[in-house]
Amino acid sequence: MSSRRKFIRNVSLTAASAALIPSITKADKKRRVEQLLAEGGIVLSTWKHGLNANVKAVEILNNGGRPVDAAQQGVMVVESDPTNTSVGLAGYPDRDGHVTLDACLMDEFGNAGSVTFLEGIEHPVSVARLVMDKTPHVMLSGEGALQFALLNGFTQRKGLSPQAKQAYAEWLKTSSYKPTGEAKDHDTIGLILRDSRGNFSGACTTSGLAFKMHGRVGDSPIIGAGLFVDSEVGTATATGVGEAVIKICGSHLIVELMRLGISPQRACEEAVKRISIKQKNYKDIQVGFLALNKAGEVGAFSIQPGFQYALAKEGKNDLMDAASLLTVGKN
Ligand code: SD4
């Protein structure tokens, strides 16, 4: 067993044994964890950083936490990573030098919260959570989202990380902008999950495409584009060039295809195919989708090769390679 796998198991068991539920014994708790793992809590997230996010989400699920708490806290790990240049405050800025953040989440009942074009807040997904829990709205944007965050105790931290500052200075030399969704430009985290009772939730958070126009919002905070959850069917999330995803309502499309009985894998392939039919530039961009259905089947597919995702299932947490429409060399 790899040390990472051991780590996942240990995290799960330690976290579960720390849970303060007075009515059950230690042995009961251990059985419950094993049962949860065996019965199929599944966590799936985009890119390599998903491995760390999954560990946190599994810990929350194994503690008996709500799916939406697991999704939120999972992606928060990546939002706080000072080395991540596409999620959170260390992300690359837009063309005016501002880091602007997009995030959303959906819970097991179909409730949704979202923030877009938010500056200087470490955990945009947590602001999205408050939009969902405390307001009659789904989405807050820009200055309004910031005021809402500040009123609710969040603090603002502006400025670029050293790495972002350097990349921005380099970009300014040419100021040329051609979004490709290549891994070097992005790696949004979309995390989707099913708990052992078959309830779904998901969260998606990003600083968006590097050097985008000021004010640009991508797919990640758009319910139905970057993320969609319906506990009757399953869930899907997206990464890559958001404009391409928004134009086909990617995640919603995948969930609706699964509702018709199509497997998560085929549904992801259909969504990518839809982009390739409708959008002339598809060979020049990357988009990747992940999906999960009621039966615990997983789907992953992208336009270009190289899309990786983290899959936590049955006590393991592995980095997987998604299949793609194009092969190396853009056929
Ligand atoms: C966006 N979809 O803002 C995001 C970027 C991304 O992986 O996914 N990067 O368009």
PDB file of C-alpha atoms in Angstrom, residues 64-299:
ATOM      1  CA  GLY A  64     -20.545  12.089   9.463  1.00  0.00           C
ATOM      2  CA  GLY A  65     -20.413  15.644   8.073  1.00  0.00           C
ATOM      3  CA  ARG A  66     -22.804  16.967   5.467  1.00  0.00           C
ATOM      4  CA  PRO A  67     -21.785  16.476   1.831  1.00  0.00           C
ATOM      5  CA  VAL A  68     -21.773  20.240   1.283  1.00  0.00           C
ATOM      6  CA  ASP A  69     -19.388  20.741   4.225  1.00  0.00           C
ATOM      7  CA  ALA A  70     -17.098  18.101   2.760  1.00  0.00           C
ATOM      8  CA  ALA A  71     -17.119  19.786  -0.669  1.00  0.00           C
ATOM      9  CA  GLN A  72     -16.562  23.253   0.757  1.00  0.00           C
ATOM     10  CA  GLN A  73     -13.779  22.294   3.139  1.00  0.00           C
ATOM     11  CA  GLY A  74     -12.130  20.133   0.499  1.00  0.00           C
ATOM     12  CA  VAL A  75     -11.685  22.995  -1.962  1.00  0.00           C
ATOM     13  CA  MET A  76     -10.695  25.408   0.824  1.00  0.00           C
ATOM     14  CA  VAL A  77      -7.456  23.441   1.154  1.00  0.00           C
ATOM     15  CA  VAL A  78      -6.558  24.437  -2.405  1.00  0.00           C
ATOM     16  CA  GLU A  79      -7.770  28.032  -1.964  1.00  0.00           C
ATOM     17  CA  SER A  80      -5.234  28.389   0.851  1.00  0.00           C
ATOM     18  CA  ASP A  81      -2.309  26.947  -1.085  1.00  0.00           C
ATOM     19  CA  PRO A  82       0.193  29.809  -1.611  1.00  0.00           C
ATOM     20  CA  THR A  83       1.818  27.933  -4.500  1.00  0.00           C
ATOM     21  CA  ASN A  84      -1.367  27.523  -6.528  1.00  0.00           C
ATOM     22  CA  THR A  85      -1.475  30.061  -9.335  1.00  0.00           C
ATOM     23  CA  SER A  86      -5.071  29.436 -10.454  1.00  0.00           C
ATOM     24  CA  VAL A  87      -7.096  29.132  -7.280  1.00  0.00           C
ATOM     25  CA  GLY A  88      -7.300  31.607  -4.411  1.00  0.00           C
ATOM     26  CA  LEU A  89      -5.287  34.699  -3.627  1.00  0.00           C
ATOM     27  CA  ALA A  90      -2.023  33.387  -5.068  1.00  0.00           C
ATOM     28  CA  GLY A  91      -3.682  33.109  -8.479  1.00  0.00           C
ATOM     29  CA  TYR A  92      -2.422  34.963 -11.545  1.00  0.00           C
ATOM     30  CA  PRO A  93      -4.089  38.349 -12.029  1.00  0.00           C
ATOM     31  CA  ASP A  94      -6.225  39.720 -14.819  1.00  0.00           C
ATOM     32  CA  ARG A  95      -4.702  42.050 -17.440  1.00  0.00           C
ATOM     33  CA  ASP A  96      -5.069  45.017 -15.069  1.00  0.00           C
ATOM     34  CA  GLY A  97      -3.145  43.275 -12.302  1.00  0.00           C
ATOM     35  CA  HIS A  98      -6.111  42.276 -10.120  1.00  0.00           C
ATOM     36  CA  VAL A  99      -6.698  38.745  -8.800  1.00  0.00           C
ATOM     37  CA  THR A 100     -10.445  38.231  -9.145  1.00  0.00           C
ATOM     38  CA  LEU A 101     -12.046  35.102  -7.771  1.00  0.00           C
ATOM     39  CA  ASP A 102     -15.060  33.015  -8.809  1.00  0.00           C
ATOM     40  CA  ALA A 103     -16.589  30.221  -6.726  1.00  0.00           C
ATOM     41  CA  CYS A 104     -19.797  28.300  -6.186  1.00  0.00           C
ATOM     42  CA  LEU A 105     -21.207  25.319  -4.395  1.00  0.00           C
ATOM     43  CA  MET A 106     -24.388  23.243  -4.368  1.00  0.00           C
ATOM     44  CA  ASP A 107     -25.721  21.130  -1.550  1.00  0.00           C
ATOM     45  CA  GLU A 108     -27.502  17.809  -1.369  1.00  0.00           C
ATOM     46  CA  PHE A 109     -30.919  19.522  -1.581  1.00  0.00           C
ATOM     47  CA  GLY A 110     -30.147  21.477  -4.737  1.00  0.00           C
ATOM     48  CA  ASN A 111     -29.474  24.756  -2.925  1.00  0.00           C
ATOM     49  CA  ALA A 112     -26.790  26.882  -4.528  1.00  0.00           C
ATOM     50  CA  GLY A 113     -24.508  29.791  -3.675  1.00  0.00           C
ATOM     51  CA  SER A 114     -22.027  31.666  -5.828  1.00  0.00           C
ATOM     52  CA  VAL A 115     -19.687  34.643  -5.907  1.00  0.00           C
ATOM     53  CA  THR A 116     -18.031  36.168  -8.930  1.00  0.00           C
ATOM     54  CA  PHE A 117     -15.398  38.816  -9.541  1.00  0.00           C
ATOM     55  CA  LEU A 118     -14.490  38.931  -5.859  1.00  0.00           C
ATOM     56  CA  GLU A 119     -11.176  40.484  -4.821  1.00  0.00           C
ATOM     57  CA  GLY A 120      -8.937  39.844  -1.845  1.00  0.00           C
ATOM     58  CA  ILE A 121     -10.866  37.138   0.032  1.00  0.00           C
ATOM     59  CA  GLU A 122      -8.982  33.948   0.846  1.00  0.00           C
ATOM     60  CA  HIS A 123     -12.012  31.668   0.724  1.00  0.00           C
ATOM     61  CA  PRO A 124     -14.496  32.743  -1.938  1.00  0.00           C
ATOM     62  CA  VAL A 125     -16.220  29.367  -1.621  1.00  0.00           C
ATOM     63  CA  SER A 126     -17.078  30.198   1.991  1.00  0.00           C
ATOM     64  CA  VAL A 127     -18.635  33.477   0.884  1.00  0.00           C
ATOM     65  CA  ALA A 128     -20.637  31.476  -1.672  1.00  0.00           C
ATOM     66  CA  ARG A 129     -21.744  29.214   1.169  1.00  0.00           C
ATOM     67  CA  LEU A 130     -23.035  32.221   3.114  1.00  0.00           C
ATOM     68  CA  VAL A 131     -24.840  33.530   0.027  1.00  0.00           C
ATOM     69  CA  MET A 132     -26.580  30.155  -0.098  1.00  0.00           C
ATOM     70  CA  ASP A 133     -27.306  29.909   3.624  1.00  0.00           C
ATOM     71  CA  LYS A 134     -28.054  33.499   4.573  1.00  0.00           C
ATOM     72  CA  THR A 135     -29.546  35.293   1.590  1.00  0.00           C
ATOM     73  CA  PRO A 136     -32.535  34.797  -0.702  1.00  0.00           C
ATOM     74  CA  HIS A 137     -30.118  34.921  -3.664  1.00  0.00           C
ATOM     75  CA  VAL A 138     -27.835  32.515  -5.490  1.00  0.00           C
ATOM     76  CA  MET A 139     -25.106  34.818  -6.771  1.00  0.00           C
ATOM     77  CA  LEU A 140     -23.344  37.961  -5.576  1.00  0.00           C
ATOM     78  CA  SER A 141     -20.762  39.736  -7.659  1.00  0.00           C
ATOM     79  CA  GLY A 142     -17.848  42.175  -7.353  1.00  0.00           C
ATOM     80  CA  GLU A 143     -18.240  45.028  -4.907  1.00  0.00           C
ATOM     81  CA  GLY A 144     -21.532  43.660  -3.545  1.00  0.00           C
ATOM     82  CA  ALA A 145     -20.003  40.259  -2.885  1.00  0.00           C
ATOM     83  CA  LEU A 146     -17.051  41.948  -1.169  1.00  0.00           C
ATOM     84  CA  GLN A 147     -19.267  44.093   1.077  1.00  0.00           C
ATOM     85  CA  PHE A 148     -21.281  41.011   2.000  1.00  0.00           C
ATOM     86  CA  ALA A 149     -18.084  39.125   2.849  1.00  0.00           C
ATOM     87  CA  LEU A 150     -16.688  41.978   4.964  1.00  0.00           C
ATOM     88  CA  LEU A 151     -19.987  42.359   6.831  1.00  0.00           C
ATOM     89  CA  ASN A 152     -19.815  38.669   7.652  1.00  0.00           C
ATOM     90  CA  GLY A 153     -16.366  38.817   9.179  1.00  0.00           C
ATOM     91  CA  PHE A 154     -14.112  38.004   6.235  1.00  0.00           C
ATOM     92  CA  THR A 155     -10.993  40.109   5.876  1.00  0.00           C
ATOM     93  CA  GLN A 156      -9.575  41.463   2.654  1.00  0.00           C
ATOM     94  CA  ARG A 157      -5.988  40.866   1.589  1.00  0.00           C
ATOM     95  CA  LYS A 158      -4.920  42.420  -1.679  1.00  0.00           C
ATOM     96  CA  GLY A 159      -1.756  42.184  -3.726  1.00  0.00           C
ATOM     97  CA  LEU A 160       0.018  39.616  -5.853  1.00  0.00           C
ATOM     98  CA  SER A 161       2.067  36.660  -4.689  1.00  0.00           C
ATOM     99  CA  PRO A 162       5.748  36.856  -5.711  1.00  0.00           C
ATOM    100  CA  GLN A 163       5.174  34.222  -8.392  1.00  0.00           C
ATOM    101  CA  ALA A 164       2.113  36.031  -9.773  1.00  0.00           C
ATOM    102  CA  LYS A 165       3.959  39.351  -9.726  1.00  0.00           C
ATOM    103  CA  GLN A 166       6.769  37.864 -11.789  1.00  0.00           C
ATOM    104  CA  ALA A 167       4.403  36.181 -14.261  1.00  0.00           C
ATOM    105  CA  TYR A 168       2.418  39.411 -14.653  1.00  0.00           C
ATOM    106  CA  ALA A 169       5.586  41.454 -15.312  1.00  0.00           C
ATOM    107  CA  GLU A 170       6.558  38.896 -17.940  1.00  0.00           C
ATOM    108  CA  TRP A 171       3.091  38.975 -19.531  1.00  0.00           C
ATOM    109  CA  LEU A 172       3.120  42.787 -19.670  1.00  0.00           C
ATOM    110  CA  LYS A 173       6.107  42.635 -22.017  1.00  0.00           C
ATOM    111  CA  THR A 174       3.815  41.473 -24.838  1.00  0.00           C
ATOM    112  CA  SER A 175       0.325  41.729 -23.305  1.00  0.00           C
ATOM    113  CA  SER A 176      -0.778  39.095 -25.768  1.00  0.00           C
ATOM    114  CA  TYR A 177      -3.851  37.175 -24.756  1.00  0.00           C
ATOM    115  CA  LYS A 178      -4.936  33.840 -26.141  1.00  0.00           C
ATOM    116  CA  PRO A 179      -6.745  31.633 -23.629  1.00  0.00           C
ATOM    117  CA  THR A 180      -5.978  27.987 -24.228  1.00  0.00           C
ATOM    118  CA  GLY A 181      -6.857  26.431 -20.933  1.00  0.00           C
ATOM    119  CA  GLU A 182      -3.468  24.773 -20.900  1.00  0.00           C
ATOM    120  CA  ALA A 183      -2.432  23.441 -17.529  1.00  0.00           C
ATOM    121  CA  LYS A 184       0.133  26.217 -17.152  1.00  0.00           C
ATOM    122  CA  ASP A 185      -2.621  28.847 -17.400  1.00  0.00           C
ATOM    123  CA  HIS A 186      -5.147  27.267 -15.119  1.00  0.00           C
ATOM    124  CA  ASP A 187      -6.144  24.524 -12.798  1.00  0.00           C
ATOM    125  CA  THR A 188      -9.431  25.355 -11.221  1.00  0.00           C
ATOM    126  CA  ILE A 189     -10.615  22.961  -8.575  1.00  0.00           C
ATOM    127  CA  GLY A 190     -14.006  21.401  -9.105  1.00  0.00           C
ATOM    128  CA  LEU A 191     -14.821  18.806  -6.452  1.00  0.00           C
ATOM    129  CA  ILE A 192     -17.892  16.587  -6.588  1.00  0.00           C
ATOM    130  CA  LEU A 193     -18.916  13.851  -4.189  1.00  0.00           C
ATOM    131  CA  ARG A 194     -21.463  11.306  -3.088  1.00  0.00           C
ATOM    132  CA  ASP A 195     -21.785  10.281   0.535  1.00  0.00           C
ATOM    133  CA  SER A 196     -22.579   6.731   1.601  1.00  0.00           C
ATOM    134  CA  ARG A 197     -26.294   7.537   1.696  1.00  0.00           C
ATOM    135  CA  GLY A 198     -26.293   8.581  -1.942  1.00  0.00           C
ATOM    136  CA  ASN A 199     -26.457  12.343  -1.389  1.00  0.00           C
ATOM    137  CA  PHE A 200     -24.420  14.572  -3.659  1.00  0.00           C
ATOM    138  CA  SER A 201     -22.711  17.910  -3.331  1.00  0.00           C
ATOM    139  CA  GLY A 202     -20.005  19.902  -5.101  1.00  0.00           C
ATOM    140  CA  ALA A 203     -17.891  23.033  -5.080  1.00  0.00           C
ATOM    141  CA  CYS A 204     -15.847  24.854  -7.701  1.00  0.00           C
ATOM    142  CA  THR A 205     -13.372  27.700  -7.122  1.00  0.00           C
ATOM    143  CA  THR A 206     -10.839  29.549  -9.267  1.00  0.00           C
ATOM    144  CA  SER A 207      -8.989  32.754  -9.973  1.00  0.00           C
ATOM    145  CA  GLY A 208     -10.021  32.174 -13.579  1.00  0.00           C
ATOM    146  CA  LEU A 209      -7.955  32.349 -16.702  1.00  0.00           C
ATOM    147  CA  ALA A 210      -4.689  34.210 -16.263  1.00  0.00           C
ATOM    148  CA  PHE A 211      -4.587  37.742 -17.761  1.00  0.00           C
ATOM    149  CA  LYS A 212      -8.295  37.733 -18.626  1.00  0.00           C
ATOM    150  CA  MET A 213     -10.121  41.052 -19.185  1.00  0.00           C
ATOM    151  CA  HIS A 214     -10.950  42.923 -16.003  1.00  0.00           C
ATOM    152  CA  GLY A 215     -14.504  41.965 -15.085  1.00  0.00           C
ATOM    153  CA  ARG A 216     -14.473  38.677 -16.952  1.00  0.00           C
ATOM    154  CA  VAL A 217     -16.316  35.835 -15.209  1.00  0.00           C
ATOM    155  CA  GLY A 218     -15.786  32.231 -16.251  1.00  0.00           C
ATOM    156  CA  ASP A 219     -17.861  29.082 -15.944  1.00  0.00           C
ATOM    157  CA  SER A 220     -16.685  28.111 -12.465  1.00  0.00           C
ATOM    158  CA  PRO A 221     -19.227  30.143 -10.441  1.00  0.00           C
ATOM    159  CA  ILE A 222     -22.070  29.611 -12.936  1.00  0.00           C
ATOM    160  CA  ILE A 223     -24.518  27.018 -11.662  1.00  0.00           C
ATOM    161  CA  GLY A 224     -25.032  24.532 -14.504  1.00  0.00           C
ATOM    162  CA  ALA A 225     -21.791  25.464 -16.272  1.00  0.00           C
ATOM    163  CA  GLY A 226     -18.855  24.881 -13.891  1.00  0.00           C
ATOM    164  CA  LEU A 227     -20.915  22.787 -11.479  1.00  0.00           C
ATOM    165  CA  PHE A 228     -24.274  21.106 -11.193  1.00  0.00           C
ATOM    166  CA  VAL A 229     -25.682  18.815  -8.509  1.00  0.00           C
ATOM    167  CA  ASP A 230     -28.967  16.956  -8.394  1.00  0.00           C
ATOM    168  CA  SER A 231     -29.077  14.304  -5.685  1.00  0.00           C
ATOM    169  CA  GLU A 232     -31.710  12.372  -7.670  1.00  0.00           C
ATOM    170  CA  VAL A 233     -29.216  11.841 -10.496  1.00  0.00           C
ATOM    171  CA  GLY A 234     -25.636  12.852  -9.715  1.00  0.00           C
ATOM    172  CA  THR A 235     -23.244  15.701 -10.283  1.00  0.00           C
ATOM    173  CA  ALA A 236     -20.716  17.137 -12.732  1.00  0.00           C
ATOM    174  CA  THR A 237     -18.015  19.789 -12.772  1.00  0.00           C
ATOM    175  CA  ALA A 238     -15.778  21.423 -15.369  1.00  0.00           C
ATOM    176  CA  THR A 239     -12.334  22.896 -15.845  1.00  0.00           C
ATOM    177  CA  GLY A 240     -10.671  24.660 -18.741  1.00  0.00           C
ATOM    178  CA  VAL A 241     -11.724  27.566 -20.942  1.00  0.00           C
ATOM    179  CA  GLY A 242     -14.908  28.714 -19.252  1.00  0.00           C
ATOM    180  CA  GLU A 243     -16.418  30.398 -22.287  1.00  0.00           C
ATOM    181  CA  ALA A 244     -16.630  27.031 -24.047  1.00  0.00           C
ATOM    182  CA  VAL A 245     -18.280  25.442 -21.007  1.00  0.00           C
ATOM    183  CA  ILE A 246     -20.807  28.238 -20.476  1.00  0.00           C
ATOM    184  CA  LYS A 247     -21.959  28.072 -24.096  1.00  0.00           C
ATOM    185  CA  ILE A 248     -23.110  24.451 -23.698  1.00  0.00           C
ATOM    186  CA  CYS A 249     -24.168  24.669 -19.998  1.00  0.00           C
ATOM    187  CA  GLY A 250     -21.658  21.850 -19.593  1.00  0.00           C
ATOM    188  CA  SER A 251     -22.280  20.467 -16.111  1.00  0.00           C
ATOM    189  CA  HIS A 252     -26.061  20.727 -16.402  1.00  0.00           C
ATOM    190  CA  LEU A 253     -25.934  19.022 -19.783  1.00  0.00           C
ATOM    191  CA  ILE A 254     -24.011  16.105 -18.290  1.00  0.00           C
ATOM    192  CA  VAL A 255     -26.393  15.687 -15.344  1.00  0.00           C
ATOM    193  CA  GLU A 256     -29.395  15.773 -17.685  1.00  0.00           C
ATOM    194  CA  LEU A 257     -27.800  13.146 -19.933  1.00  0.00           C
ATOM    195  CA  MET A 258     -27.222  10.969 -16.867  1.00  0.00           C
ATOM    196  CA  ARG A 259     -30.872  11.494 -15.903  1.00  0.00           C
ATOM    197  CA  LEU A 260     -31.736   9.756 -19.183  1.00  0.00           C
ATOM    198  CA  GLY A 261     -29.674   6.748 -18.118  1.00  0.00           C
ATOM    199  CA  ILE A 262     -26.470   7.608 -19.947  1.00  0.00           C
ATOM    200  CA  SER A 263     -23.308   6.680 -18.029  1.00  0.00           C
ATOM    201  CA  PRO A 264     -21.153   9.468 -16.529  1.00  0.00           C
ATOM    202  CA  GLN A 265     -18.328   8.583 -18.911  1.00  0.00           C
ATOM    203  CA  ARG A 266     -20.514   8.788 -22.016  1.00  0.00           C
ATOM    204  CA  ALA A 267     -22.177  11.948 -20.721  1.00  0.00           C
ATOM    205  CA  CYS A 268     -18.775  13.653 -20.347  1.00  0.00           C
ATOM    206  CA  GLU A 269     -17.835  12.485 -23.834  1.00  0.00           C
ATOM    207  CA  GLU A 270     -21.099  13.871 -25.252  1.00  0.00           C
ATOM    208  CA  ALA A 271     -20.444  17.261 -23.633  1.00  0.00           C
ATOM    209  CA  VAL A 272     -16.958  17.438 -25.132  1.00  0.00           C
ATOM    210  CA  LYS A 273     -18.372  16.317 -28.473  1.00  0.00           C
ATOM    211  CA  ARG A 274     -20.980  19.091 -28.262  1.00  0.00           C
ATOM    212  CA  ILE A 275     -18.190  21.650 -27.848  1.00  0.00           C
ATOM    213  CA  SER A 276     -16.348  20.168 -30.803  1.00  0.00           C
ATOM    214  CA  ILE A 277     -19.462  20.407 -32.994  1.00  0.00           C
ATOM    215  CA  LYS A 278     -20.525  23.893 -31.941  1.00  0.00           C
ATOM    216  CA  GLN A 279     -17.242  25.694 -31.366  1.00  0.00           C
ATOM    217  CA  LYS A 280     -14.798  26.098 -34.215  1.00  0.00           C
ATOM    218  CA  ASN A 281     -11.784  26.776 -31.990  1.00  0.00           C
ATOM    219  CA  TYR A 282     -12.085  23.566 -29.981  1.00  0.00           C
ATOM    220  CA  LYS A 283      -8.744  22.176 -31.145  1.00  0.00           C
ATOM    221  CA  ASP A 284      -6.967  25.162 -29.598  1.00  0.00           C
ATOM    222  CA  ILE A 285      -8.486  24.987 -26.147  1.00  0.00           C
ATOM    223  CA  GLN A 286      -8.724  22.618 -23.220  1.00  0.00           C
ATOM    224  CA  VAL A 287     -11.925  21.697 -21.397  1.00  0.00           C
ATOM    225  CA  GLY A 288     -12.283  18.775 -18.994  1.00  0.00           C
ATOM    226  CA  PHE A 289     -15.376  17.368 -17.321  1.00  0.00           C
ATOM    227  CA  LEU A 290     -15.896  15.078 -14.342  1.00  0.00           C
ATOM    228  CA  ALA A 291     -19.152  13.336 -13.450  1.00  0.00           C
ATOM    229  CA  LEU A 292     -20.524  10.954 -10.856  1.00  0.00           C
ATOM    230  CA  ASN A 293     -23.882   9.169 -10.790  1.00  0.00           C
ATOM    231  CA  LYS A 294     -26.174   7.553  -8.245  1.00  0.00           C
ATOM    232  CA  ALA A 295     -24.626   4.132  -8.857  1.00  0.00           C
ATOM    233  CA  GLY A 296     -21.192   5.525  -7.991  1.00  0.00           C
ATOM    234  CA  GLU A 297     -19.941   5.358 -11.583  1.00  0.00           C
ATOM    235  CA  VAL A 298     -17.398   7.988 -12.530  1.00  0.00           C
ATOM    236  CA  GLY A 299     -16.851   9.848 -15.806  1.00  0.00           C
TER     237      GLY A 299
END
